[in-house]
Amino acid sequence: MQSTTKLESINTMLTMIGASPVSTLDGATSADTSIAVSIHDEVSREIQSSGWHYNREYEVELAPDTNKFIYLDANVLQIDVEPRDAADLSGTAGDYIDVVQRGNRLYDKKDHTYEFSDTLKATVVYGLDWDALPQPVKQYITARAGRVFCDRMVGSGDQHSFNQIAEGQALLAMRNWDAQMADSSIFDNWDVYRIINRPGVPNSQP
């Protein structure tokens, strides 16, 4: 059985307001369909921006171009240069550079510049196309986007409550799936590692 297509997801949203399903999303579409597609993309971007195991990558190398600028791909939703990597680049123990995203480039807040001399390593959250998303994520996006779409187009209190329950169930299923895939541990967090590995604390590693 194939995973949910974007057309199927949009049609689910349309049926939630009593509109007829469509056979394609290409070309001229009805006003309801256009709004549904817009909300669908908005919600997908919102959900993915939180960062999950499936769309977060670690130790991503970002190299400056010939002008010393580091440009980001259009599908980068979040980026974070880990403190340990920032400290290595600064060349001084305990001295960190402070890198943030501004537009489609990285910016060094400490030195007030867009210019970088070295390659950075960062944790990056990517926005993925619909077809690249896992099924539990597609189900949650469909449920949330459908609830938002119905609220904006119909605004029925009873319908909102019903849709909100379905959305909550889909969110729980997605979170459980993501946790299973990630095999998460508190020791995966850099802040936790820095605390347990500070001087004077016995190393718990064998």
PDB file of C-alpha atoms in Angstrom:
ATOM      1  CA  MET A   1       0.000   0.000   0.000  1.00  0.00           C
ATOM      2  CA  GLN A   2       1.350   3.415  -0.982  1.00  0.00           C
ATOM      3  CA  SER A   3       1.685   6.312   1.437  1.00  0.00           C
ATOM      4  CA  THR A   4      -0.690   9.264   1.238  1.00  0.00           C
ATOM      5  CA  THR A   5      -0.226  11.443  -1.832  1.00  0.00           C
ATOM      6  CA  LYS A   6      -0.557  15.202  -1.649  1.00  0.00           C
ATOM      7  CA  LEU A   7      -3.687  14.990  -3.801  1.00  0.00           C
ATOM      8  CA  GLU A   8      -5.257  12.558  -1.333  1.00  0.00           C
ATOM      9  CA  SER A   9      -4.304  14.823   1.556  1.00  0.00           C
ATOM     10  CA  ILE A  10      -5.856  17.879  -0.095  1.00  0.00           C
ATOM     11  CA  ASN A  11      -9.016  15.921  -0.928  1.00  0.00           C
ATOM     12  CA  THR A  12      -9.321  14.899   2.717  1.00  0.00           C
ATOM     13  CA  MET A  13      -9.220  18.588   3.630  1.00  0.00           C
ATOM     14  CA  LEU A  14     -11.865  19.437   1.039  1.00  0.00           C
ATOM     15  CA  THR A  15     -14.252  16.759   2.273  1.00  0.00           C
ATOM     16  CA  MET A  16     -13.972  18.211   5.783  1.00  0.00           C
ATOM     17  CA  ILE A  17     -15.896  21.287   4.590  1.00  0.00           C
ATOM     18  CA  GLY A  18     -18.243  19.307   2.361  1.00  0.00           C
ATOM     19  CA  ALA A  19     -16.484  20.239  -0.895  1.00  0.00           C
ATOM     20  CA  SER A  20     -16.074  17.787  -3.766  1.00  0.00           C
ATOM     21  CA  PRO A  21     -12.681  16.107  -4.217  1.00  0.00           C
ATOM     22  CA  VAL A  22     -10.555  17.069  -7.206  1.00  0.00           C
ATOM     23  CA  SER A  23      -8.678  14.891  -9.678  1.00  0.00           C
ATOM     24  CA  THR A  24      -5.574  17.057  -9.975  1.00  0.00           C
ATOM     25  CA  LEU A  25      -3.748  19.942  -8.323  1.00  0.00           C
ATOM     26  CA  ASP A  26      -2.238  21.163 -11.576  1.00  0.00           C
ATOM     27  CA  GLY A  27      -3.578  24.056 -13.613  1.00  0.00           C
ATOM     28  CA  ALA A  28      -6.647  26.107 -12.729  1.00  0.00           C
ATOM     29  CA  THR A  29      -8.313  25.041  -9.485  1.00  0.00           C
ATOM     30  CA  SER A  30     -11.294  26.199  -7.476  1.00  0.00           C
ATOM     31  CA  ALA A  31     -10.949  28.808  -4.759  1.00  0.00           C
ATOM     32  CA  ASP A  32     -11.467  26.144  -2.070  1.00  0.00           C
ATOM     33  CA  THR A  33      -8.716  23.984  -3.543  1.00  0.00           C
ATOM     34  CA  SER A  34      -6.267  26.880  -3.818  1.00  0.00           C
ATOM     35  CA  ILE A  35      -6.883  27.826  -0.184  1.00  0.00           C
ATOM     36  CA  ALA A  36      -6.504  24.195   0.899  1.00  0.00           C
ATOM     37  CA  VAL A  37      -3.166  23.873  -0.918  1.00  0.00           C
ATOM     38  CA  SER A  38      -1.912  27.134   0.615  1.00  0.00           C
ATOM     39  CA  ILE A  39      -2.883  26.057   4.148  1.00  0.00           C
ATOM     40  CA  HIS A  40      -1.427  22.592   3.525  1.00  0.00           C
ATOM     41  CA  ASP A  41       1.972  24.056   2.589  1.00  0.00           C
ATOM     42  CA  GLU A  42       1.833  26.520   5.495  1.00  0.00           C
ATOM     43  CA  VAL A  43       1.141  23.778   8.041  1.00  0.00           C
ATOM     44  CA  SER A  44       3.763  21.446   6.546  1.00  0.00           C
ATOM     45  CA  ARG A  45       6.404  24.155   6.897  1.00  0.00           C
ATOM     46  CA  GLU A  46       5.262  24.957  10.445  1.00  0.00           C
ATOM     47  CA  ILE A  47       5.433  21.327  11.590  1.00  0.00           C
ATOM     48  CA  GLN A  48       8.766  20.592   9.944  1.00  0.00           C
ATOM     49  CA  SER A  49      10.300  23.781  11.364  1.00  0.00           C
ATOM     50  CA  SER A  50      10.112  22.270  14.846  1.00  0.00           C
ATOM     51  CA  GLY A  51      12.816  19.810  13.832  1.00  0.00           C
ATOM     52  CA  TRP A  52      12.340  16.050  14.033  1.00  0.00           C
ATOM     53  CA  HIS A  53      14.576  13.033  13.672  1.00  0.00           C
ATOM     54  CA  TYR A  54      13.660  12.575  10.010  1.00  0.00           C
ATOM     55  CA  ASN A  55      14.546  16.114   8.906  1.00  0.00           C
ATOM     56  CA  ARG A  56      17.345  17.075  11.308  1.00  0.00           C
ATOM     57  CA  GLU A  57      20.958  16.375  10.321  1.00  0.00           C
ATOM     58  CA  TYR A  58      24.053  16.783  12.491  1.00  0.00           C
ATOM     59  CA  GLU A  59      27.635  17.751  11.675  1.00  0.00           C
ATOM     60  CA  VAL A  60      26.631  19.346   8.372  1.00  0.00           C
ATOM     61  CA  GLU A  61      29.636  21.110   6.863  1.00  0.00           C
ATOM     62  CA  LEU A  62      28.970  24.631   5.565  1.00  0.00           C
ATOM     63  CA  ALA A  63      31.825  26.125   3.603  1.00  0.00           C
ATOM     64  CA  PRO A  64      32.251  29.825   2.742  1.00  0.00           C
ATOM     65  CA  ASP A  65      32.336  30.826  -0.920  1.00  0.00           C
ATOM     66  CA  THR A  66      35.033  32.929  -2.593  1.00  0.00           C
ATOM     67  CA  ASN A  67      33.583  36.042  -0.916  1.00  0.00           C
ATOM     68  CA  LYS A  68      33.728  34.319   2.508  1.00  0.00           C
ATOM     69  CA  PHE A  69      29.932  34.195   2.707  1.00  0.00           C
ATOM     70  CA  ILE A  70      28.084  31.042   3.773  1.00  0.00           C
ATOM     71  CA  TYR A  71      24.823  30.759   1.862  1.00  0.00           C
ATOM     72  CA  LEU A  72      22.102  28.345   2.963  1.00  0.00           C
ATOM     73  CA  ASP A  73      19.930  26.169   0.755  1.00  0.00           C
ATOM     74  CA  ALA A  74      16.352  27.340   0.299  1.00  0.00           C
ATOM     75  CA  ASN A  75      14.995  24.363   2.247  1.00  0.00           C
ATOM     76  CA  VAL A  76      16.944  25.133   5.440  1.00  0.00           C
ATOM     77  CA  LEU A  77      14.371  25.853   8.163  1.00  0.00           C
ATOM     78  CA  GLN A  78      16.655  25.976  11.209  1.00  0.00           C
ATOM     79  CA  ILE A  79      20.382  25.956  11.787  1.00  0.00           C
ATOM     80  CA  ASP A  80      22.472  25.775  14.945  1.00  0.00           C
ATOM     81  CA  VAL A  81      26.256  25.780  15.203  1.00  0.00           C
ATOM     82  CA  GLU A  82      26.995  23.604  18.224  1.00  0.00           C
ATOM     83  CA  PRO A  83      28.983  25.315  21.040  1.00  0.00           C
ATOM     84  CA  ARG A  84      31.766  22.726  20.868  1.00  0.00           C
ATOM     85  CA  ASP A  85      32.284  23.400  17.153  1.00  0.00           C
ATOM     86  CA  ALA A  86      32.080  27.155  17.654  1.00  0.00           C
ATOM     87  CA  ALA A  87      34.706  26.911  20.402  1.00  0.00           C
ATOM     88  CA  ASP A  88      37.038  24.920  18.144  1.00  0.00           C
ATOM     89  CA  LEU A  89      36.789  27.569  15.442  1.00  0.00           C
ATOM     90  CA  SER A  90      37.414  30.455  17.807  1.00  0.00           C
ATOM     91  CA  GLY A  91      40.777  28.997  18.745  1.00  0.00           C
ATOM     92  CA  THR A  92      40.367  29.908  22.419  1.00  0.00           C
ATOM     93  CA  ALA A  93      39.053  27.567  25.095  1.00  0.00           C
ATOM     94  CA  GLY A  94      35.750  28.809  26.484  1.00  0.00           C
ATOM     95  CA  ASP A  95      35.519  31.480  23.765  1.00  0.00           C
ATOM     96  CA  TYR A  96      32.584  30.978  21.404  1.00  0.00           C
ATOM     97  CA  ILE A  97      31.547  32.531  18.145  1.00  0.00           C
ATOM     98  CA  ASP A  98      27.842  33.343  17.910  1.00  0.00           C
ATOM     99  CA  VAL A  99      26.414  32.360  14.526  1.00  0.00           C
ATOM    100  CA  VAL A 100      22.811  32.962  13.422  1.00  0.00           C
ATOM    101  CA  GLN A 101      20.860  32.806  10.189  1.00  0.00           C
ATOM    102  CA  ARG A 102      19.968  36.094   8.534  1.00  0.00           C
ATOM    103  CA  GLY A 103      18.082  35.700   5.297  1.00  0.00           C
ATOM    104  CA  ASN A 104      19.847  33.010   3.298  1.00  0.00           C
ATOM    105  CA  ARG A 105      23.268  33.645   4.847  1.00  0.00           C
ATOM    106  CA  LEU A 106      25.006  33.019   8.151  1.00  0.00           C
ATOM    107  CA  TYR A 107      26.009  35.948  10.328  1.00  0.00           C
ATOM    108  CA  ASP A 108      28.615  36.146  13.099  1.00  0.00           C
ATOM    109  CA  LYS A 109      27.027  38.243  15.861  1.00  0.00           C
ATOM    110  CA  LYS A 110      30.207  38.384  17.901  1.00  0.00           C
ATOM    111  CA  ASP A 111      32.364  39.916  15.164  1.00  0.00           C
ATOM    112  CA  HIS A 112      29.421  41.641  13.429  1.00  0.00           C
ATOM    113  CA  THR A 113      30.153  40.174  10.014  1.00  0.00           C
ATOM    114  CA  TYR A 114      28.828  37.858   7.325  1.00  0.00           C
ATOM    115  CA  GLU A 115      32.366  36.749   6.497  1.00  0.00           C
ATOM    116  CA  PHE A 116      33.799  33.406   7.597  1.00  0.00           C
ATOM    117  CA  SER A 117      37.254  32.032   7.003  1.00  0.00           C
ATOM    118  CA  ASP A 118      36.582  28.430   8.017  1.00  0.00           C
ATOM    119  CA  THR A 119      34.055  25.728   7.307  1.00  0.00           C
ATOM    120  CA  LEU A 120      31.377  25.479  10.014  1.00  0.00           C
ATOM    121  CA  LYS A 121      29.693  22.343  11.286  1.00  0.00           C
ATOM    122  CA  ALA A 122      26.068  22.740  12.244  1.00  0.00           C
ATOM    123  CA  THR A 123      22.851  20.973  13.087  1.00  0.00           C
ATOM    124  CA  VAL A 124      20.411  21.700  10.276  1.00  0.00           C
ATOM    125  CA  VAL A 125      16.651  21.225  10.029  1.00  0.00           C
ATOM    126  CA  TYR A 126      15.501  20.781   6.448  1.00  0.00           C
ATOM    127  CA  GLY A 127      12.079  21.317   4.916  1.00  0.00           C
ATOM    128  CA  LEU A 128      11.277  18.253   2.832  1.00  0.00           C
ATOM    129  CA  ASP A 129       8.933  17.896  -0.123  1.00  0.00           C
ATOM    130  CA  TRP A 130       5.716  15.985   0.486  1.00  0.00           C
ATOM    131  CA  ASP A 131       6.872  12.809  -1.246  1.00  0.00           C
ATOM    132  CA  ALA A 132       9.960  12.642   1.002  1.00  0.00           C
ATOM    133  CA  LEU A 133       7.966  12.771   4.240  1.00  0.00           C
ATOM    134  CA  PRO A 134       7.297   9.632   6.335  1.00  0.00           C
ATOM    135  CA  GLN A 135       3.671   8.468   6.540  1.00  0.00           C
ATOM    136  CA  PRO A 136       3.125   9.412  10.237  1.00  0.00           C
ATOM    137  CA  VAL A 137       4.176  12.973   9.385  1.00  0.00           C
ATOM    138  CA  LYS A 138       1.851  13.066   6.369  1.00  0.00           C
ATOM    139  CA  GLN A 139      -1.032  11.917   8.560  1.00  0.00           C
ATOM    140  CA  TYR A 140      -0.398  14.669  11.118  1.00  0.00           C
ATOM    141  CA  ILE A 141      -0.013  17.366   8.480  1.00  0.00           C
ATOM    142  CA  THR A 142      -3.280  16.244   6.873  1.00  0.00           C
ATOM    143  CA  ALA A 143      -5.109  16.269  10.213  1.00  0.00           C
ATOM    144  CA  ARG A 144      -3.766  19.654  11.338  1.00  0.00           C
ATOM    145  CA  ALA A 145      -4.109  21.331   7.947  1.00  0.00           C
ATOM    146  CA  GLY A 146      -7.644  19.971   7.660  1.00  0.00           C
ATOM    147  CA  ARG A 147      -8.571  21.345  11.071  1.00  0.00           C
ATOM    148  CA  VAL A 148      -7.118  24.785  10.261  1.00  0.00           C
ATOM    149  CA  PHE A 149      -8.810  24.772   6.841  1.00  0.00           C
ATOM    150  CA  CYS A 150     -12.180  23.835   8.335  1.00  0.00           C
ATOM    151  CA  ASP A 151     -11.868  26.463  11.083  1.00  0.00           C
ATOM    152  CA  ARG A 152     -11.176  29.209   8.554  1.00  0.00           C
ATOM    153  CA  MET A 153     -13.793  28.163   6.034  1.00  0.00           C
ATOM    154  CA  VAL A 154     -16.639  26.897   8.252  1.00  0.00           C
ATOM    155  CA  GLY A 155     -15.901  27.791  11.873  1.00  0.00           C
ATOM    156  CA  SER A 156     -18.230  25.179  13.376  1.00  0.00           C
ATOM    157  CA  GLY A 157     -17.610  24.560  17.083  1.00  0.00           C
ATOM    158  CA  ASP A 158     -18.681  20.904  16.950  1.00  0.00           C
ATOM    159  CA  GLN A 159     -16.621  20.243  13.853  1.00  0.00           C
ATOM    160  CA  HIS A 160     -13.618  21.962  15.443  1.00  0.00           C
ATOM    161  CA  SER A 161     -13.800  19.702  18.503  1.00  0.00           C
ATOM    162  CA  PHE A 162     -14.012  16.564  16.371  1.00  0.00           C
ATOM    163  CA  ASN A 163     -11.127  17.650  14.148  1.00  0.00           C
ATOM    164  CA  GLN A 164      -9.031  18.657  17.159  1.00  0.00           C
ATOM    165  CA  ILE A 165      -9.342  15.149  18.611  1.00  0.00           C
ATOM    166  CA  ALA A 166      -8.198  13.614  15.330  1.00  0.00           C
ATOM    167  CA  GLU A 167      -5.318  16.098  15.166  1.00  0.00           C
ATOM    168  CA  GLY A 168      -4.204  15.236  18.701  1.00  0.00           C
ATOM    169  CA  GLN A 169      -4.236  11.517  17.940  1.00  0.00           C
ATOM    170  CA  ALA A 170      -2.169  12.061  14.788  1.00  0.00           C
ATOM    171  CA  LEU A 171       0.326  14.214  16.711  1.00  0.00           C
ATOM    172  CA  LEU A 172       0.740  11.535  19.373  1.00  0.00           C
ATOM    173  CA  ALA A 173       1.287   8.867  16.732  1.00  0.00           C
ATOM    174  CA  MET A 174       3.887  11.008  14.983  1.00  0.00           C
ATOM    175  CA  ARG A 175       5.738  11.794  18.218  1.00  0.00           C
ATOM    176  CA  ASN A 176       5.831   8.135  19.212  1.00  0.00           C
ATOM    177  CA  TRP A 177       7.105   7.134  15.782  1.00  0.00           C
ATOM    178  CA  ASP A 178       9.756   9.869  15.789  1.00  0.00           C
ATOM    179  CA  ALA A 179      10.960   8.869  19.271  1.00  0.00           C
ATOM    180  CA  GLN A 180      11.294   5.256  18.157  1.00  0.00           C
ATOM    181  CA  MET A 181      13.283   6.241  15.093  1.00  0.00           C
ATOM    182  CA  ALA A 182      15.579   8.567  17.062  1.00  0.00           C
ATOM    183  CA  ASP A 183      16.325   6.195  19.982  1.00  0.00           C
ATOM    184  CA  SER A 184      16.584   9.416  21.992  1.00  0.00           C
ATOM    185  CA  SER A 185      18.554   9.802  25.221  1.00  0.00           C
ATOM    186  CA  ILE A 186      19.162  12.835  27.415  1.00  0.00           C
ATOM    187  CA  PHE A 187      22.878  12.208  26.924  1.00  0.00           C
ATOM    188  CA  ASP A 188      22.490  13.080  23.217  1.00  0.00           C
ATOM    189  CA  ASN A 189      22.160  16.721  24.251  1.00  0.00           C
ATOM    190  CA  TRP A 190      25.347  18.822  24.235  1.00  0.00           C
ATOM    191  CA  ASP A 191      24.296  20.833  27.299  1.00  0.00           C
ATOM    192  CA  VAL A 192      23.826  17.633  29.317  1.00  0.00           C
ATOM    193  CA  TYR A 193      27.148  16.235  28.084  1.00  0.00           C
ATOM    194  CA  ARG A 194      28.943  19.456  29.067  1.00  0.00           C
ATOM    195  CA  ILE A 195      27.566  19.206  32.619  1.00  0.00           C
ATOM    196  CA  ILE A 196      28.445  15.562  33.235  1.00  0.00           C
ATOM    197  CA  ASN A 197      31.849  15.955  31.581  1.00  0.00           C
ATOM    198  CA  ARG A 198      32.937  19.109  33.425  1.00  0.00           C
ATOM    199  CA  PRO A 199      36.152  19.037  35.499  1.00  0.00           C
ATOM    200  CA  GLY A 200      35.781  17.382  38.893  1.00  0.00           C
ATOM    201  CA  VAL A 201      32.899  15.154  37.848  1.00  0.00           C
ATOM    202  CA  PRO A 202      33.814  11.464  37.598  1.00  0.00           C
ATOM    203  CA  ASN A 203      33.539  10.201  34.039  1.00  0.00           C
ATOM    204  CA  SER A 204      30.687   7.720  33.820  1.00  0.00           C
ATOM    205  CA  GLN A 205      32.028   6.195  30.620  1.00  0.00           C
ATOM    206  CA  PRO A 206      33.543   2.708  30.961  1.00  0.00           C
TER     207      PRO A 206
END
